[in-house]
């Protein structure tokens, strides 16, 4: 039960960052500190940032590559279901122990 809580809390609340540097021949056009932030559900293709083109003062809007949302959402969903199952099993074992021992259908299911 604790593993399930930590699993979906860690993935669901995750945020990260990336720092890029663009070093142009003309140092005045360089940008050595481009910060990019991303978070769960990791749809990186939706994360945009501005980077210099090294052709004057013009900047270009770029995006990261990849969409890892399905894997992350699947992981969180399975962790939530594992948590709910273990919580329900704990309630059954604690509060319905007499009924559980009388009838053997519960353990078979």
CSV table of C-alpha atoms in Angstrom, one decimal, residues 38-47 66-70 73:
chain,number,residue,atom,x,y,z
A,38,UNK,CA,8.4,20.4,-17.9
A,39,UNK,CA,6.1,18.3,-15.7
A,40,UNK,CA,3.7,15.4,-15.5
A,41,UNK,CA,2.2,14.2,-17.8
A,42,UNK,CA,5.3,14.7,-20.0
A,43,UNK,CA,3.8,16.0,-23.2
A,44,UNK,CA,7.2,17.5,-24.2
A,45,UNK,CA,6.1,18.4,-27.7
A,46,UNK,CA,3.8,21.1,-26.0
A,47,UNK,CA,6.7,22.7,-24.2
A,66,UNK,CA,8.4,13.5,-27.6
A,67,UNK,CA,5.1,12.6,-25.9
A,68,UNK,CA,5.5,10.3,-22.9
A,69,UNK,CA,2.1,11.0,-21.4
A,70,UNK,CA,0.5,7.6,-22.1
A,73,UNK,CA,-0.6,8.2,-17.1
